[in-house]
mmCIF file of N, CA and C in Angstrom:
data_model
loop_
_atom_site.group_PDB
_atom_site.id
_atom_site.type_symbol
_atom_site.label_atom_id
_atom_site.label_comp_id
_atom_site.label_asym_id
_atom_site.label_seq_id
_atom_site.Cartn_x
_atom_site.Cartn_y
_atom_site.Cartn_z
ATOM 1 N N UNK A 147 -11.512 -32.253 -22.403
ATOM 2 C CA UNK A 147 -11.084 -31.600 -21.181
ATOM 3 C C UNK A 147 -12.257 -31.524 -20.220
ATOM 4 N N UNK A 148 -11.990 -31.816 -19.293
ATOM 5 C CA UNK A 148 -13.250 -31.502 -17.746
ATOM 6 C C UNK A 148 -13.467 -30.376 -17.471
ATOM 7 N N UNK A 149 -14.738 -30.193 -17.170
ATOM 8 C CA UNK A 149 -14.765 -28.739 -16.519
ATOM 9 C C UNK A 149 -14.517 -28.631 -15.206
ATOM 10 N N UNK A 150 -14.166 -30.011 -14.508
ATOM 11 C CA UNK A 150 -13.972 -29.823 -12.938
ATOM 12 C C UNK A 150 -12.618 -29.582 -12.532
ATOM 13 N N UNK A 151 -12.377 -28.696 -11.911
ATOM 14 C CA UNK A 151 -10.663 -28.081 -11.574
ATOM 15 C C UNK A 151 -9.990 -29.043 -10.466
ATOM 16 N N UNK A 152 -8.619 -29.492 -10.688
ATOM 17 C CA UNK A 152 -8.194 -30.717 -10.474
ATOM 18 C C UNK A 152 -7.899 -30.173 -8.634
ATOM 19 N N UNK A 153 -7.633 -31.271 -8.107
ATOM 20 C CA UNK A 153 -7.174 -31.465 -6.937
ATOM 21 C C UNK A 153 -5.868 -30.162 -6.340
ATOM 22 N N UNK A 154 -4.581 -29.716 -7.229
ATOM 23 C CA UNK A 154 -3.697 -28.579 -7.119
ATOM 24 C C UNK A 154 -4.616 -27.077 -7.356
ATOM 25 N N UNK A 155 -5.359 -27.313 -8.134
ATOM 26 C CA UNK A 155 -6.047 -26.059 -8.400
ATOM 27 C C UNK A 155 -7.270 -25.669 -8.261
ATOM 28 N N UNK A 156 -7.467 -25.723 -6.725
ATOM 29 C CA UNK A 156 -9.035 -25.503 -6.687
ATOM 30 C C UNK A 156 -10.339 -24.633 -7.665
ATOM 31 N N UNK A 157 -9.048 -23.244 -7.969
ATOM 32 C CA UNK A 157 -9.915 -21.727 -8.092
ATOM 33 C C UNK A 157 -9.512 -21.865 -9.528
ATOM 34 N N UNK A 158 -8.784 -22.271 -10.404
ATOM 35 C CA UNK A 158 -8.181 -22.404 -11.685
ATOM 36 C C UNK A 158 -8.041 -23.122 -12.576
ATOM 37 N N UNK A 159 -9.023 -23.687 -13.306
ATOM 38 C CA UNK A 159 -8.856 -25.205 -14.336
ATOM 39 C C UNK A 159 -7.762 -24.782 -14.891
ATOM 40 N N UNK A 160 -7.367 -23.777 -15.036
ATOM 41 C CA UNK A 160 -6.399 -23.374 -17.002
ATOM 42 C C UNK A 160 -4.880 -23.828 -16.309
ATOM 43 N N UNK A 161 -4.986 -23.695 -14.910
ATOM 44 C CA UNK A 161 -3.604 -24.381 -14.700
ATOM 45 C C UNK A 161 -3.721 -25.850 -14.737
ATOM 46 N N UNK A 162 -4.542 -26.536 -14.408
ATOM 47 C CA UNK A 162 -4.839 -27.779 -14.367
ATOM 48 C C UNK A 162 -4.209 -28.501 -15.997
ATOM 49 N N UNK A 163 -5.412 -27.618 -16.589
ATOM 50 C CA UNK A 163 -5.060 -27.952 -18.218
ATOM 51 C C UNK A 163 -3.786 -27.192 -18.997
ATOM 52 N N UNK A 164 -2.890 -26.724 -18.074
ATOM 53 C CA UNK A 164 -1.242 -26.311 -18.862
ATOM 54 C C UNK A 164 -1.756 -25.195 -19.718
ATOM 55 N N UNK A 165 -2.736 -24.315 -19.455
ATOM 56 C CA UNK A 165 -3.353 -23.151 -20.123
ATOM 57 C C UNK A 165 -1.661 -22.555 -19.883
ATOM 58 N N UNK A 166 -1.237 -21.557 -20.343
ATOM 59 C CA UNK A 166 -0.657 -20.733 -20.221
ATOM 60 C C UNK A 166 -1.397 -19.620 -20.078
ATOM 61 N N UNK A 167 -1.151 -18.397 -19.071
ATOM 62 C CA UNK A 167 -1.777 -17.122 -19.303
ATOM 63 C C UNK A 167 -0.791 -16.256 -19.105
ATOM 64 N N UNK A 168 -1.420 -14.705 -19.128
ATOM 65 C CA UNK A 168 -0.629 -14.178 -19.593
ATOM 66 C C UNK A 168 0.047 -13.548 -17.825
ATOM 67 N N UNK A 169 1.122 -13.864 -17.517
ATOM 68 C CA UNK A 169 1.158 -13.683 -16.205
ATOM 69 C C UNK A 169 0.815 -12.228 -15.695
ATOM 70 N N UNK A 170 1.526 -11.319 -16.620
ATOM 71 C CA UNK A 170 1.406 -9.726 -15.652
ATOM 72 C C UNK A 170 0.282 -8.766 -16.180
ATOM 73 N N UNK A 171 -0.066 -8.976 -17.446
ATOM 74 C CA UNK A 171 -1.084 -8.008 -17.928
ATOM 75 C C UNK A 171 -2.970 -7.814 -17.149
ATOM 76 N N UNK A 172 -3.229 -8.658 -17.219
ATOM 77 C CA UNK A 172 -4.608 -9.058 -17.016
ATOM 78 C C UNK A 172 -4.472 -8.432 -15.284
ATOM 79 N N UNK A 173 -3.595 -9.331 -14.773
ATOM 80 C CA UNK A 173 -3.989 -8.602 -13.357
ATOM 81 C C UNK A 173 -2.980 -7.305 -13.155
ATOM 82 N N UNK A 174 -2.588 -6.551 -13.950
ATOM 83 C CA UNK A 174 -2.110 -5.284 -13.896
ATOM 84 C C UNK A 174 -2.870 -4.863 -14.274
ATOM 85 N N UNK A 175 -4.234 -4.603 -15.348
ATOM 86 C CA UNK A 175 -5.289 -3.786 -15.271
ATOM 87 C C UNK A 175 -6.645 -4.114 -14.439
ATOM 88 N N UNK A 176 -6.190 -5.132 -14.184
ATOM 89 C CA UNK A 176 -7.369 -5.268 -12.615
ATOM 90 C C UNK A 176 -7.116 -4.737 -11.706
ATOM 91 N N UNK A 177 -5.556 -4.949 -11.280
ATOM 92 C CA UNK A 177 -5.412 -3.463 -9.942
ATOM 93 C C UNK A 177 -5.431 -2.270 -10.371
ATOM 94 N N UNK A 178 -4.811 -1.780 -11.570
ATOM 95 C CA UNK A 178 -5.558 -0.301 -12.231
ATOM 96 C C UNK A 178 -6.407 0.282 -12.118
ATOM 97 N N UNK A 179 -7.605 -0.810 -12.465
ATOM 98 C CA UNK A 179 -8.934 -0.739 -12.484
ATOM 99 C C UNK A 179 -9.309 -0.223 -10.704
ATOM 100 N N UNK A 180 -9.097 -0.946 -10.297
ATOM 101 C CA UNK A 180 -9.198 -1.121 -8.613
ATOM 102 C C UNK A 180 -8.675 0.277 -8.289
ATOM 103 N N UNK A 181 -7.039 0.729 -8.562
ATOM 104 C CA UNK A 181 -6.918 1.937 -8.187
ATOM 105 C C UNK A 181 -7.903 2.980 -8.747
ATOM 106 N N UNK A 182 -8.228 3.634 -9.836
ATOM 107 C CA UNK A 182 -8.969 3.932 -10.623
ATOM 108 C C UNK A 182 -10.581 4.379 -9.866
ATOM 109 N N UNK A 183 -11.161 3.367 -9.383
ATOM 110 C CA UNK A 183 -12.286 3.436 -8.743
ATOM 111 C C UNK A 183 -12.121 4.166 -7.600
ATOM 112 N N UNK A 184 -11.372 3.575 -6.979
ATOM 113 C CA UNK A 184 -10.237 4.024 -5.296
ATOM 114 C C UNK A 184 -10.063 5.503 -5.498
ATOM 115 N N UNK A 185 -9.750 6.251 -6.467
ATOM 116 C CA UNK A 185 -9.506 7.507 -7.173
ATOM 117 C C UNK A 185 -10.690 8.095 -7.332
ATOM 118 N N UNK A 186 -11.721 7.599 -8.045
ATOM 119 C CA UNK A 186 -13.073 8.752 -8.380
ATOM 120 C C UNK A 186 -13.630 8.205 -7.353
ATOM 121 N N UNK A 187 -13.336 7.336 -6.500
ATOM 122 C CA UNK A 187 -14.163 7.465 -4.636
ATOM 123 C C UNK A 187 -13.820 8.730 -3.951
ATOM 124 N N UNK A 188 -12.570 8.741 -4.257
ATOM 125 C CA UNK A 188 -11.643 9.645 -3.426
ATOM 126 C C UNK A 188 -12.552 11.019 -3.761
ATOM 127 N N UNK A 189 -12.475 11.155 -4.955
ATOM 128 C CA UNK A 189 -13.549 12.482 -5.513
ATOM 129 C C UNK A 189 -14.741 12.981 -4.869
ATOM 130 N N UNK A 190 -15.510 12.025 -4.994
ATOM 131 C CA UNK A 190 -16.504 11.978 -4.534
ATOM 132 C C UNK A 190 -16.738 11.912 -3.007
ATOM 133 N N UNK A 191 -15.944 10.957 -2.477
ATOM 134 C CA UNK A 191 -15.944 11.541 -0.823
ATOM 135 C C UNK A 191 -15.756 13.198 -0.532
ATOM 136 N N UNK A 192 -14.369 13.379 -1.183
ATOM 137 C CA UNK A 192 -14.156 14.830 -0.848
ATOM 138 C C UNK A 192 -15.493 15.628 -0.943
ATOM 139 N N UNK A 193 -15.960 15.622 -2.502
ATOM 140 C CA UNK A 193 -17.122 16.436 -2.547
ATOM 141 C C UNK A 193 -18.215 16.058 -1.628
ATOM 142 N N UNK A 194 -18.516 15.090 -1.261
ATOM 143 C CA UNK A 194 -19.758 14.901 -0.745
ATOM 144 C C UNK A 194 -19.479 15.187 0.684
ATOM 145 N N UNK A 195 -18.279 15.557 1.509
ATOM 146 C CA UNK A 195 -17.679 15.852 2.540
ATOM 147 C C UNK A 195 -17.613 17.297 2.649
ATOM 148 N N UNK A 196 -17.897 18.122 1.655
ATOM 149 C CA UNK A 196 -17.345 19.907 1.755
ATOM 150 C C UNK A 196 -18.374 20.565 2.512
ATOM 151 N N UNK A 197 -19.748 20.123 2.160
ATOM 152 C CA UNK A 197 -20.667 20.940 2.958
ATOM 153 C C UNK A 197 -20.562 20.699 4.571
ATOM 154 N N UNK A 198 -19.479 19.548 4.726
ATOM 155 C CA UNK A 198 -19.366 19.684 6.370
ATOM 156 C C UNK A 198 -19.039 20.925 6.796
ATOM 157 N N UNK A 199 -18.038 21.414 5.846
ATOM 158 C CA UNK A 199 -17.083 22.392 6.647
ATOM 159 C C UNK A 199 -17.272 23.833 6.014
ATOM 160 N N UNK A 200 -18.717 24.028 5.422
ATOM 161 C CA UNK A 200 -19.626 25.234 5.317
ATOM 162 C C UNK A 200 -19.592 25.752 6.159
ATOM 163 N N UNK A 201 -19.552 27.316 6.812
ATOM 164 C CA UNK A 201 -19.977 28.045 8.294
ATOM 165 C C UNK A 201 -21.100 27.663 8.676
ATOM 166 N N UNK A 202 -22.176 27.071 8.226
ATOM 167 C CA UNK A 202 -23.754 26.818 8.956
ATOM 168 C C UNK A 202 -23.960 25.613 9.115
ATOM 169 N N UNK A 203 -22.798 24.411 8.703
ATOM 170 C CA UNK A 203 -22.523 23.282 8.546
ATOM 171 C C UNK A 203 -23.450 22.723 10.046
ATOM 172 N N UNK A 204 -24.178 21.446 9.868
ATOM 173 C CA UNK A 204 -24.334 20.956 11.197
ATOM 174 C C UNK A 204 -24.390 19.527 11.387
ATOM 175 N N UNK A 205 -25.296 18.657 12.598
ATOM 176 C CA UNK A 205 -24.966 17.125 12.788
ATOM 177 C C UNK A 205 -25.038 16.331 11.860
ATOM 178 N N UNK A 206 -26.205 16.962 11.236
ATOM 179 C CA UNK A 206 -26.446 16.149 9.678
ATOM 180 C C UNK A 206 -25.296 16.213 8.753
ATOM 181 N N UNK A 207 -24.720 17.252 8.325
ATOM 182 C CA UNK A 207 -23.895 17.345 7.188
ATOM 183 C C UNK A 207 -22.189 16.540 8.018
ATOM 184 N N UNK A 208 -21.834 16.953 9.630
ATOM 185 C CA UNK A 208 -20.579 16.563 9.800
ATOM 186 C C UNK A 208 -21.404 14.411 9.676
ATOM 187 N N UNK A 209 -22.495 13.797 10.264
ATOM 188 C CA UNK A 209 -22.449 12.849 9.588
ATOM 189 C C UNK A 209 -22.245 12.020 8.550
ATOM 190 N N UNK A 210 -22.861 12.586 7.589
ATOM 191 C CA UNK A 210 -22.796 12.228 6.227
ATOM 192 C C UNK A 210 -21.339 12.561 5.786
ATOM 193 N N UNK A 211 -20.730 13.359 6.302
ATOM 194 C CA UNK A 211 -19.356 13.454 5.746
ATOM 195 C C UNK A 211 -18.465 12.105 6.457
ATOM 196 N N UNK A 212 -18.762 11.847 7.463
ATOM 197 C CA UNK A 212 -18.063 10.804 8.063
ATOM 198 C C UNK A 212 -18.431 9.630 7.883
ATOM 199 N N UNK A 213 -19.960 9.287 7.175
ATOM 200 C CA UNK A 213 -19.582 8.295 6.572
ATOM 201 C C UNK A 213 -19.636 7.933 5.394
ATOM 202 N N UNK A 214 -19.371 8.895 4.521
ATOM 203 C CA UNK A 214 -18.436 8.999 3.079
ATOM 204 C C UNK A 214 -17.041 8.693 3.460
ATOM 205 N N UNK A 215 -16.346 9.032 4.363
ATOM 206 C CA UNK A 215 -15.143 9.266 4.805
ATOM 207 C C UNK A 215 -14.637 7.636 5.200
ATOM 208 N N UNK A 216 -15.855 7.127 6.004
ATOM 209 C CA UNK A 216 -15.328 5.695 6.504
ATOM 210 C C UNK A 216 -15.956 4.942 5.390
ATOM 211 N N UNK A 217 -17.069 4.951 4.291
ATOM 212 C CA UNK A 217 -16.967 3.809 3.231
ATOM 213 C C UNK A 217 -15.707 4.353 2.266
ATOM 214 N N UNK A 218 -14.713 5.377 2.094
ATOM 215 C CA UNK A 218 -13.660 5.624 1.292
ATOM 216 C C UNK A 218 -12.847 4.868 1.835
ATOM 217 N N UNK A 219 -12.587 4.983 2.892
ATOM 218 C CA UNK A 219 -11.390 4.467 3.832
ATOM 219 C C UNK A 219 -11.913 2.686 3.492
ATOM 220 N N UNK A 220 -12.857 2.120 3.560
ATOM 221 C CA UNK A 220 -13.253 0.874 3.349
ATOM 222 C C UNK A 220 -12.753 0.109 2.055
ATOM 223 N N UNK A 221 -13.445 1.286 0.901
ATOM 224 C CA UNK A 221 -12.808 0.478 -0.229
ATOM 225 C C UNK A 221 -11.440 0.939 -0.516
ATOM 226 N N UNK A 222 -10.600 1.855 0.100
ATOM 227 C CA UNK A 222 -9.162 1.504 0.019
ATOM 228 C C UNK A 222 -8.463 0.011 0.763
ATOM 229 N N UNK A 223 -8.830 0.121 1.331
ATOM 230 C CA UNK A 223 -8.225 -1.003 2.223
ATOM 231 C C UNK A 223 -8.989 -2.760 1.800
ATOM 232 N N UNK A 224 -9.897 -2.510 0.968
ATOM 233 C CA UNK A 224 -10.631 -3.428 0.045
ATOM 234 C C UNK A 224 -9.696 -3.855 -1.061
ATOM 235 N N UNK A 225 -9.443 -2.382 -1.772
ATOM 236 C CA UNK A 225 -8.694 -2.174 -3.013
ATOM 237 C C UNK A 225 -6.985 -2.878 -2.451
ATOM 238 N N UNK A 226 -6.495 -2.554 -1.419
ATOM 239 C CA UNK A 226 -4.802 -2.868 -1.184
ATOM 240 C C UNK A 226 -5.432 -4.195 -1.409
ATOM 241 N N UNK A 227 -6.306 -4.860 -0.066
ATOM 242 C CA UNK A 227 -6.390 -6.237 0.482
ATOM 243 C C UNK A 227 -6.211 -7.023 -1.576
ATOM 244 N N UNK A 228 -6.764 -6.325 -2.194
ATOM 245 C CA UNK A 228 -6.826 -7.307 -3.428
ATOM 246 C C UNK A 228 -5.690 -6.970 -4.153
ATOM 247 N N UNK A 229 -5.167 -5.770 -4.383
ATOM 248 C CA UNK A 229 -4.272 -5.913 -4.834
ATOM 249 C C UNK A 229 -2.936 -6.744 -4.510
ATOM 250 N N UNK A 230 -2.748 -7.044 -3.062
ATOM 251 C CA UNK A 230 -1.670 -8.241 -2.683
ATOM 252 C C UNK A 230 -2.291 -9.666 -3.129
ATOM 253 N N UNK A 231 -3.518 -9.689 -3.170
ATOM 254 C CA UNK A 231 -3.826 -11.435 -3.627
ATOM 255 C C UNK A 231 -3.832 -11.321 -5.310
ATOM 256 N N UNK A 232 -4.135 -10.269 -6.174
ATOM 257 C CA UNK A 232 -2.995 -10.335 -7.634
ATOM 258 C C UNK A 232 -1.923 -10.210 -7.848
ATOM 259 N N UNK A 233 -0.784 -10.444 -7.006
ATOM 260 C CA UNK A 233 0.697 -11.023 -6.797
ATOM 261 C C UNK A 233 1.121 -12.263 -7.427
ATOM 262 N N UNK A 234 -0.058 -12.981 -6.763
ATOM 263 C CA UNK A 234 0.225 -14.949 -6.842
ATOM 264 C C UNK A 234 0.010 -14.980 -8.481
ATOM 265 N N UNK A 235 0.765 -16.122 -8.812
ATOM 266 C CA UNK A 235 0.850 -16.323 -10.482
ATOM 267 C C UNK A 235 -0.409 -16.437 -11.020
ATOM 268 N N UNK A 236 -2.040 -17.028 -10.212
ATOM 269 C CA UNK A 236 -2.765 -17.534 -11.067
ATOM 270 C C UNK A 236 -3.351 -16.879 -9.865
ATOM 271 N N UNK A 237 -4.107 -15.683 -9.567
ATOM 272 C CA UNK A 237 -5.088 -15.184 -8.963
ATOM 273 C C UNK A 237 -6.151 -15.553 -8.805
ATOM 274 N N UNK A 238 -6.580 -15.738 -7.425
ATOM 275 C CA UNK A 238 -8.363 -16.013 -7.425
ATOM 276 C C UNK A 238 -8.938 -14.998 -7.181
ATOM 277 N N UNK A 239 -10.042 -15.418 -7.322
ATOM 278 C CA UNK A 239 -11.405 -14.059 -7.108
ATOM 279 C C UNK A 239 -12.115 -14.200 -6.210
ATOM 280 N N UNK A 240 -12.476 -13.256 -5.484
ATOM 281 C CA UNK A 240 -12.854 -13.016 -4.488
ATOM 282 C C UNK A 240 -13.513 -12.302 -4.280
ATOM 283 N N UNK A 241 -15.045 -12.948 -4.474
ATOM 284 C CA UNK A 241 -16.447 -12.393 -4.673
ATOM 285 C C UNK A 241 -16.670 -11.618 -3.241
ATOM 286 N N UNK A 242 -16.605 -11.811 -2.362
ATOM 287 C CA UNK A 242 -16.949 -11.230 -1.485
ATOM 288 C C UNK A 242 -16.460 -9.797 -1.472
ATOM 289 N N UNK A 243 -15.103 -9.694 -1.378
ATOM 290 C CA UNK A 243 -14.491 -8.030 -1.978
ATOM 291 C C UNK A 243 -15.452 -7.234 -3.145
ATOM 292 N N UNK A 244 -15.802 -8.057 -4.178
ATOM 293 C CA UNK A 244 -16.122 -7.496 -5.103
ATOM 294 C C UNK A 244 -17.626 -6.688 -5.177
ATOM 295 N N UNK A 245 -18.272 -7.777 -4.185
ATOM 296 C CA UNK A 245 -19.832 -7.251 -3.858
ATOM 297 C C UNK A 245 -19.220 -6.024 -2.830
ATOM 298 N N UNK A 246 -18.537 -6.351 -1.693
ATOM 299 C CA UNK A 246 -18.254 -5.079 -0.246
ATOM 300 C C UNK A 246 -18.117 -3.998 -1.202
ATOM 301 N N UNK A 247 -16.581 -3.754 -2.263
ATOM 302 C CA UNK A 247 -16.914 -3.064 -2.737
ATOM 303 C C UNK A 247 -17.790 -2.251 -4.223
ATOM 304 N N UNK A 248 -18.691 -3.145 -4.542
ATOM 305 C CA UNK A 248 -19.636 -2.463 -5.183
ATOM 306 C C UNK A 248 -20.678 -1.946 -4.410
ATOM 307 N N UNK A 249 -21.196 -2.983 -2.902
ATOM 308 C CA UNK A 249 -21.843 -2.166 -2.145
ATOM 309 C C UNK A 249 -21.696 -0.456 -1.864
ATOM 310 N N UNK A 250 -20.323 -0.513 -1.223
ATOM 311 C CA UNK A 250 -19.914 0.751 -0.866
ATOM 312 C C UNK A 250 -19.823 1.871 -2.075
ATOM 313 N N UNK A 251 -19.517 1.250 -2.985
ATOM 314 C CA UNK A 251 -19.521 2.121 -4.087
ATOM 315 C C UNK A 251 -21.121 2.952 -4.805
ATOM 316 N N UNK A 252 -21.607 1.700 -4.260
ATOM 317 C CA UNK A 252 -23.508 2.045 -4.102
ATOM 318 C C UNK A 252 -24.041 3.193 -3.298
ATOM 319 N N UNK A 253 -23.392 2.794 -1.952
ATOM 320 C CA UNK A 253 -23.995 3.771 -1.061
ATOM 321 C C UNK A 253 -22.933 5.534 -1.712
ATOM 322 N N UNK A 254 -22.071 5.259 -1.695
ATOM 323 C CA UNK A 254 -21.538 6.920 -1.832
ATOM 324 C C UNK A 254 -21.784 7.364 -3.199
ATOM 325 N N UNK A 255 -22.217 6.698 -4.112
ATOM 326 C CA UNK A 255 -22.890 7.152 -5.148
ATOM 327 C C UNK A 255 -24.477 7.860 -4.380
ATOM 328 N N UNK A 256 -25.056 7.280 -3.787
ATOM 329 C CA UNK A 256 -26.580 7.634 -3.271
ATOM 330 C C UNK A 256 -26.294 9.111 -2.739
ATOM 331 N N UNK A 257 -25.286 8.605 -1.657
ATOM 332 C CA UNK A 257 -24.713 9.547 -0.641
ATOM 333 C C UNK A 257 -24.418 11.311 -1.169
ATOM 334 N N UNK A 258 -23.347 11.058 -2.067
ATOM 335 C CA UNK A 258 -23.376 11.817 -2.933
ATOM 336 C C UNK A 258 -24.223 12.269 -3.866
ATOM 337 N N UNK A 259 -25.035 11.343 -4.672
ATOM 338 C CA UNK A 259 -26.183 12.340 -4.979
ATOM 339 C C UNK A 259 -27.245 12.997 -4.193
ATOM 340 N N UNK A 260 -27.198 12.343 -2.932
ATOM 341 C CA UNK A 260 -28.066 13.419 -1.523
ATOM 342 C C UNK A 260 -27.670 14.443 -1.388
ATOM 343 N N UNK A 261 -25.983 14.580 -1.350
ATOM 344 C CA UNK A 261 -25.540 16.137 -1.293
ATOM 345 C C UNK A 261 -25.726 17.163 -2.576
ATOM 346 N N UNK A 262 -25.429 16.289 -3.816
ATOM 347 C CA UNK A 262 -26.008 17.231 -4.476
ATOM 348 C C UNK A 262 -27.230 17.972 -4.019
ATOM 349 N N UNK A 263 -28.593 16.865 -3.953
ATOM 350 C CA UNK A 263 -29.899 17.070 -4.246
ATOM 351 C C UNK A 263 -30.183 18.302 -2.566
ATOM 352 N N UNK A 264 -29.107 18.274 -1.864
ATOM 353 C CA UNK A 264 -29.366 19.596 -0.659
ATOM 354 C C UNK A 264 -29.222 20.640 -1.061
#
């Protein structure tokens, strides 16, 4: 068998080679997964967002809450965008999503441990 993926299947040898896979499982816990993350973002925005709305709250803290708020909002709309391209029978990957959101997932981890560390 070749390792080069034929002419119909750019992103997929195993269709090339009549692989069978397993159609719904694999990418039903990849969008899981995806929601999942999307979920303890959600967490963590909130928390790292509360000291906005402290009574002594100020530019610094309503910042940092807003942009926890817009990298959450990022990797949701990261998370849908991929979950419609694991629809198609033989899914590709799509490195670029995957770095945006581990980036973002980078920064509100930091982000959030800044609010702790205030």
């Amino acid at each position: 068998m070749s390792s080069e993926p034929c002419a119909d299947h750019q992103h997929d040898p195993g269709a090339c080679a009549g692989i069978d896979r397993d159609p719904g499982a694999s990418p039903e816990r990849t969008r899981l997964a995806w929601r999942r993350t999307g979920l303890s973002a959600a967490a963590v925005a909130l928390l790292a967002a509360r000291p906005a709305f402290a009574p002594g709250a100020g530019p610094a803290e309503w910042l940092v809450a807003a942009a926890v708020m817009i990298g959450w909002a990022a990797m949701v709309a990261l998370a849908l965008h991929r979950a419609r391209g694991l629809r198609t029978r033989f899914p590709v990957a799509v490195p670029r999503s995957i770095r945006a959101y581990a980036l973002i997932t980078a920064l509100l981890a930091i982000l959030g441990g800044w609010v702790v560390m205030l």
